[in-house]
PDB file of C-alpha atoms in Angstrom:
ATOM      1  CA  UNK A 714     -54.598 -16.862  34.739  1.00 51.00           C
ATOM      2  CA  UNK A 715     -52.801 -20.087  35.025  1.00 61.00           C
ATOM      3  CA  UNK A 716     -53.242 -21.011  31.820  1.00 65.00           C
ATOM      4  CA  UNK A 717     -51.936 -18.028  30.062  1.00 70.00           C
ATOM      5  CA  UNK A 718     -48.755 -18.412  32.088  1.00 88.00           C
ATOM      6  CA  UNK A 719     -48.831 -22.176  30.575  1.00 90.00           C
ATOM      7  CA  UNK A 720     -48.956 -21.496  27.552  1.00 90.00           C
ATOM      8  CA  UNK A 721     -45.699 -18.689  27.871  1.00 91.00           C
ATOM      9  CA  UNK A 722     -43.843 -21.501  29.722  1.00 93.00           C
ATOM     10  CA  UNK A 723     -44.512 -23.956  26.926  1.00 93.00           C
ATOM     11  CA  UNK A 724     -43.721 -21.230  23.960  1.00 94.00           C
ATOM     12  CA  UNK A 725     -39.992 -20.821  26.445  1.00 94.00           C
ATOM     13  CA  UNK A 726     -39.208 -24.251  26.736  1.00 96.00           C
ATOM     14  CA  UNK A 727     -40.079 -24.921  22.692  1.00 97.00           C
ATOM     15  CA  UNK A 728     -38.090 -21.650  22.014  1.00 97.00           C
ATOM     16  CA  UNK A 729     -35.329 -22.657  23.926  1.00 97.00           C
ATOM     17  CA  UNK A 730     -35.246 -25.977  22.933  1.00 97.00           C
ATOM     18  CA  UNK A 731     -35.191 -24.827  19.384  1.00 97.00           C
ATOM     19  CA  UNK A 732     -32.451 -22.452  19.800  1.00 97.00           C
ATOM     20  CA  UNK A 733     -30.217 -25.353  21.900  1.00 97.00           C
ATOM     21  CA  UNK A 734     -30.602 -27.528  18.503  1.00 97.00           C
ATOM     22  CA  UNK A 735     -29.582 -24.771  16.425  1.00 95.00           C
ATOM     23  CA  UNK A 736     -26.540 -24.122  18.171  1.00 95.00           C
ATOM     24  CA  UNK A 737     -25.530 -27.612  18.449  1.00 95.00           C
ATOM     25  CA  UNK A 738     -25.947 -27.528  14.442  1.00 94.00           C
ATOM     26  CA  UNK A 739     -24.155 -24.505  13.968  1.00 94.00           C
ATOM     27  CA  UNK A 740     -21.323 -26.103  15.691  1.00 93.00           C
ATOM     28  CA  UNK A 741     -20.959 -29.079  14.224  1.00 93.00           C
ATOM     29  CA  UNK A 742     -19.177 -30.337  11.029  1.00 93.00           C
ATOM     30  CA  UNK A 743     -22.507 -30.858   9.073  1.00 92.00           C
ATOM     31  CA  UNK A 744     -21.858 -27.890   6.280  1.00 91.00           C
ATOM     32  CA  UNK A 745     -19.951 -28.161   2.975  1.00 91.00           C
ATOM     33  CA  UNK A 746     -16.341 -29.118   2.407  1.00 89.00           C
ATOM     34  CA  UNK A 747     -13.736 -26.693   2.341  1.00 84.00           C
ATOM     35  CA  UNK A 748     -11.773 -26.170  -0.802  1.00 80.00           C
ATOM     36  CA  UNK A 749      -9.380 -28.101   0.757  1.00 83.00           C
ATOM     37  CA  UNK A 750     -11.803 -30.814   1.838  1.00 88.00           C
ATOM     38  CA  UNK A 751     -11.658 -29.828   5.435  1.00 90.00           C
ATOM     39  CA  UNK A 752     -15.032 -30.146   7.259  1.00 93.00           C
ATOM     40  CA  UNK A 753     -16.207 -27.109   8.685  1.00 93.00           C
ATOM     41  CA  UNK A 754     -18.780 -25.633  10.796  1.00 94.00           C
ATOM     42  CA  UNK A 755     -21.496 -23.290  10.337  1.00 92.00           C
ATOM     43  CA  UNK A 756     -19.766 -20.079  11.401  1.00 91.00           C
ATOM     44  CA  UNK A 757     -16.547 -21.273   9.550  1.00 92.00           C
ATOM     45  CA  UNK A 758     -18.893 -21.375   6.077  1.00 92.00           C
ATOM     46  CA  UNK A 759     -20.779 -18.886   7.426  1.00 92.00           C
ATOM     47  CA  UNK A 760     -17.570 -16.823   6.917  1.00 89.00           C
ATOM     48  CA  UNK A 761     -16.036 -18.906   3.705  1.00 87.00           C
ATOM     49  CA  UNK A 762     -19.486 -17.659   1.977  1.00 88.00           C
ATOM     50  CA  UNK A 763     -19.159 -13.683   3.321  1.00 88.00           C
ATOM     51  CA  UNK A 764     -15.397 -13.685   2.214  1.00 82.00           C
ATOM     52  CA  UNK A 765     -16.234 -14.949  -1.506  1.00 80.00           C
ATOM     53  CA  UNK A 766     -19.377 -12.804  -1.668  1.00 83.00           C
ATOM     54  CA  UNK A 767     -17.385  -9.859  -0.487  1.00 81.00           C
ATOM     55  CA  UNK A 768     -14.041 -10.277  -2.488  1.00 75.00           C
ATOM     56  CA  UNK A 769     -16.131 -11.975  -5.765  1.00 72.00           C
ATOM     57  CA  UNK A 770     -17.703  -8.560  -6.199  1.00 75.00           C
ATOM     58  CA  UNK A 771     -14.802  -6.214  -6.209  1.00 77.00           C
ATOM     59  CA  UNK A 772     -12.111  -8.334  -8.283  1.00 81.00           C
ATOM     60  CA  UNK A 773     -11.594  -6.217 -11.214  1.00 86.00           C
ATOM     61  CA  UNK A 774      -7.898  -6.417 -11.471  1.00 88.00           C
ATOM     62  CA  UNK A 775      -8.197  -8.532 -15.122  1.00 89.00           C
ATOM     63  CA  UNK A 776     -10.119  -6.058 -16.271  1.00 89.00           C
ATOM     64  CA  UNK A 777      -7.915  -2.988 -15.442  1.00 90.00           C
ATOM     65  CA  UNK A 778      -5.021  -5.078 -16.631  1.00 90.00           C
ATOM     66  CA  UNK A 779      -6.799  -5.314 -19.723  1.00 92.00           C
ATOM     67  CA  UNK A 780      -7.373  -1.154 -19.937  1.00 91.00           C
ATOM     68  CA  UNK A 781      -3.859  -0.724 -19.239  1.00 91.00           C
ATOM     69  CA  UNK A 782      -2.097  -1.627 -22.355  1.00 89.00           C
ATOM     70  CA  UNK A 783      -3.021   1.035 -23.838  1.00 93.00           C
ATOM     71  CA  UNK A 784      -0.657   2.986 -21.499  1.00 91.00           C
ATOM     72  CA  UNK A 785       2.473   0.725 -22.418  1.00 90.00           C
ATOM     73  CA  UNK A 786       5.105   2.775 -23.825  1.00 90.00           C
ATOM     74  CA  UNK A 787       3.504   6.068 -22.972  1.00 92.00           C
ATOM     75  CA  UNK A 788       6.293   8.399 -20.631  1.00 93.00           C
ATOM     76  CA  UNK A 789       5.678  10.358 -17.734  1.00 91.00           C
ATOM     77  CA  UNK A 790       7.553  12.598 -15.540  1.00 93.00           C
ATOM     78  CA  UNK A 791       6.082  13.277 -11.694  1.00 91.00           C
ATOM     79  CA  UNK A 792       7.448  15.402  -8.835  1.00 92.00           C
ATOM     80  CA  UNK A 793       5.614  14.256  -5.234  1.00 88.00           C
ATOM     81  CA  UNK A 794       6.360  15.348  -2.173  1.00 88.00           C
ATOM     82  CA  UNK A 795       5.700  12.890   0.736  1.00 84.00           C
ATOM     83  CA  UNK A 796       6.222  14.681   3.540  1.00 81.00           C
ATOM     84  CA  UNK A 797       2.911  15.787   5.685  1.00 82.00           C
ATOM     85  CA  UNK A 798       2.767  18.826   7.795  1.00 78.00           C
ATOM     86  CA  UNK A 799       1.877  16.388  10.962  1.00 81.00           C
ATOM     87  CA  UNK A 800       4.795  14.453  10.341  1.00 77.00           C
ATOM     88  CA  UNK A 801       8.160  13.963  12.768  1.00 79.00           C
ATOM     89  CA  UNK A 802      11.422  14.814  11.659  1.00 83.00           C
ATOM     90  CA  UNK A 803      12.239  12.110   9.332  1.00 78.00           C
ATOM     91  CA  UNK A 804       9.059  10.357   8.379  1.00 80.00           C
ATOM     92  CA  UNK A 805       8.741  12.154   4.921  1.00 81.00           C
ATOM     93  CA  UNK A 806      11.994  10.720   4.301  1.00 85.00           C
ATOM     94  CA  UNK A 807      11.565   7.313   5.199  1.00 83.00           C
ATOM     95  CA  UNK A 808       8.287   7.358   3.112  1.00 83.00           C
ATOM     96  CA  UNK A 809       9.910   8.674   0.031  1.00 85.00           C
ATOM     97  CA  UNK A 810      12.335   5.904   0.651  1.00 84.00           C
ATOM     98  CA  UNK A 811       9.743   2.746   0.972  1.00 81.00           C
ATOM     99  CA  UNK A 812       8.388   4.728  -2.192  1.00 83.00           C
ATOM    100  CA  UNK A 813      11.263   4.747  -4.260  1.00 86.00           C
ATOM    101  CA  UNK A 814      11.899   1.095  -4.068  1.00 83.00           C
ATOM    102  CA  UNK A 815       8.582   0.545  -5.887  1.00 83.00           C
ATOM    103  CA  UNK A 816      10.262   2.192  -9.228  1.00 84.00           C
ATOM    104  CA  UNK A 817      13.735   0.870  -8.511  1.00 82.00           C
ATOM    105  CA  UNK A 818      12.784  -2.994  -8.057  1.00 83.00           C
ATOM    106  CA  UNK A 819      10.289  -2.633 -10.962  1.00 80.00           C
ATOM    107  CA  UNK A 820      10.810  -1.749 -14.587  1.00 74.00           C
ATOM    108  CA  UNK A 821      10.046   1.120 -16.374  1.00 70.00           C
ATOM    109  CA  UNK A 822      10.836   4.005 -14.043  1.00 86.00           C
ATOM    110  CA  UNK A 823      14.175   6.206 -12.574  1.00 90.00           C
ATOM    111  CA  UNK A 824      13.825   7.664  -9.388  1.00 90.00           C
ATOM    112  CA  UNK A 825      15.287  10.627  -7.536  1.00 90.00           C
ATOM    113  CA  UNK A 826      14.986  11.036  -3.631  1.00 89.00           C
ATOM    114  CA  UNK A 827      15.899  14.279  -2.399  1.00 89.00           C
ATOM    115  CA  UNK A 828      14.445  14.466   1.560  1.00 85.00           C
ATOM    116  CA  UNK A 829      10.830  13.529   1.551  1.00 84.00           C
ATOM    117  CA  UNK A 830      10.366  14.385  -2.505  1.00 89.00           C
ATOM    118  CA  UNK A 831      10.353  11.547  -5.126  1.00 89.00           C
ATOM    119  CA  UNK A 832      11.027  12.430  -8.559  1.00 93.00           C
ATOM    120  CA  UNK A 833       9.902   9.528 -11.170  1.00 91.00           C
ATOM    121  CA  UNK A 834      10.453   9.743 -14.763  1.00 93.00           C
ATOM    122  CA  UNK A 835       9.555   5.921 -16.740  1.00 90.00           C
ATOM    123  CA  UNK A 836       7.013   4.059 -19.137  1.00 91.00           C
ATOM    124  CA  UNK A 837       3.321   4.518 -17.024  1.00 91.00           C
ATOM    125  CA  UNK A 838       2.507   1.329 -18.294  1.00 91.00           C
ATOM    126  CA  UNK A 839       4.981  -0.230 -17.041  1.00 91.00           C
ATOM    127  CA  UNK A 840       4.626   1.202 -13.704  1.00 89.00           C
ATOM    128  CA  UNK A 841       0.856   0.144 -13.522  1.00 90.00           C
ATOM    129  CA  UNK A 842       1.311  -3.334 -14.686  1.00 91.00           C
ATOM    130  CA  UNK A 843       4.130  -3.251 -11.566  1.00 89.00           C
ATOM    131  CA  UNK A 844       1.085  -1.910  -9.025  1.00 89.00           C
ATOM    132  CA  UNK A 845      -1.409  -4.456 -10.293  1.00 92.00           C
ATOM    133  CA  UNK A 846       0.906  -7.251 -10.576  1.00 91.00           C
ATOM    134  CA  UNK A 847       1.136  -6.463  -6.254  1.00 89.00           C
ATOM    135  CA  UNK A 848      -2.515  -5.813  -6.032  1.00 88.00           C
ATOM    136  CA  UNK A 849      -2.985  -9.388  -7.278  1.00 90.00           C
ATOM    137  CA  UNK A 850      -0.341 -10.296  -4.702  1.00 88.00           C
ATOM    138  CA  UNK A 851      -2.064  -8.728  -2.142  1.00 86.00           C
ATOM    139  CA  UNK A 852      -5.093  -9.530  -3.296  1.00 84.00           C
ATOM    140  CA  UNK A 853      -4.257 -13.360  -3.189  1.00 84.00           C
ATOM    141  CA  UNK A 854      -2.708 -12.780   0.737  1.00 82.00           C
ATOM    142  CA  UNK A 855       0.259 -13.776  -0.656  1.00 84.00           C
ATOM    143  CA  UNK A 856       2.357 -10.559   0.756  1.00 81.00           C
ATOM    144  CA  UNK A 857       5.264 -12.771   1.828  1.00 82.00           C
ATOM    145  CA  UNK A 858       6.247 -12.199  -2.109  1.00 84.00           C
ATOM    146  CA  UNK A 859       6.385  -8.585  -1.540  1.00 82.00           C
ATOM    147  CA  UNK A 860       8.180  -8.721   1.519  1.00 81.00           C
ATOM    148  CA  UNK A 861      11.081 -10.919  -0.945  1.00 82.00           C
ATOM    149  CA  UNK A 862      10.546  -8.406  -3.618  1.00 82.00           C
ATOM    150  CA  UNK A 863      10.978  -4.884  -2.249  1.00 78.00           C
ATOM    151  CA  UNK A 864      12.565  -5.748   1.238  1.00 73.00           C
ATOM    152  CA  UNK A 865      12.252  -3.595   4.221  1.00 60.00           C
ATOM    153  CA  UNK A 866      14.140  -0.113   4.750  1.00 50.00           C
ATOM    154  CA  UNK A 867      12.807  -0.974   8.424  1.00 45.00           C
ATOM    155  CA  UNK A 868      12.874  -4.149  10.738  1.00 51.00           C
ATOM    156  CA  UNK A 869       9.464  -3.163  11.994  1.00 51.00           C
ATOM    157  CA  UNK A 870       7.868  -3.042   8.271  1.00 61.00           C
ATOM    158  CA  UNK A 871       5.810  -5.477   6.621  1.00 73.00           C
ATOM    159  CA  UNK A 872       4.191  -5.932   3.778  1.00 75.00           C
ATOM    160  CA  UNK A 873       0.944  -4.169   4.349  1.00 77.00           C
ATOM    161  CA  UNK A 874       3.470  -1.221   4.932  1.00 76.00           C
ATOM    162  CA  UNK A 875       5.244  -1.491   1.471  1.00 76.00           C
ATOM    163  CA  UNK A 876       1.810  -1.737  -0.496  1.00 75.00           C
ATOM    164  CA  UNK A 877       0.675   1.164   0.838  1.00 77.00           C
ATOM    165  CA  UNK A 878       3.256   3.071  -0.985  1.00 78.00           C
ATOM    166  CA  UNK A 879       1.570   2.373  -4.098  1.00 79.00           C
TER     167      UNK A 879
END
């Protein structure tokens, strides 16, 4: 019997002194370069490798850019209504107004706001080539450019809060 509890004394000390090395390895500086040449350790490229994995896989924005020339030139006339039936007095109305300065600041599009409804008449390509152009922005975590293009209608917005309008 006192063997057997040896033996599961020895696996616990080689298990934990396995697990102690790893975690001192993790931690230090020992993995690959950032792109900026800053050393990093293993959770930081760890992450680094998730985040290119994850984003690598859904860029497609050159590819819709491409598909949307065909829509250059083409006109379109749309009526929403941004108001929701949950919604406090007002917030329709502000939303219609963060929405409207999507068309105004970019080409290709008039806009009417009357309450919570947006009224947009313009060239759809133009419009999309506007939404991808800030999906690249966005895309890049650049959204300090779209805070200096569109502005805020409120102090507390920010730039997530503009793109969503698109």
């Amino acid at each position: 019997m006192a063997s057997a509890q040896k033996r599961h004394m020895a696996y616990g000390i080689v298990l934990a002194i396995s697990f102690l090395v790893i975690l001192v390895l993790m931690f230090s500086p020992i993995f690959p370069k950032t792109v900026a040449g800053e050393p990093q350790n293993g959770l930081q490229w760890a992450d680094e490798m998730f985040n290119q994995l994850a984003k690598g896989s859904s860029y497609f924005i050159p590819k819709v850019v491409k598909s949307n020339e065909k829509f250059i030139g083409k006109m379109f006339a749309v009526s929403i209504n941004l108001g929701k039936p949950e919604d406090k007095p007002g917030d329709g109305e502000k939303r219609a107004e963060r929405a409207s300065k999507l068309f105004t600041v970019n080409e290709g599009a008039k806009v009417e706001v009357k309450g919570a409804e947006l009224k947009i008449e313009g060239d759809l390509g133009k419009v999309l080539s506007a939404a991808l152009r800030d999906s690249e922005t966005m895309y890049r975590n650049e959204g300090e450019k779209i805070k200096a293009m569109y502005g805020t209608v409120m102090k507390t917005e920010d730039e997530k809060q503009m793109f969503r309008q698109w």
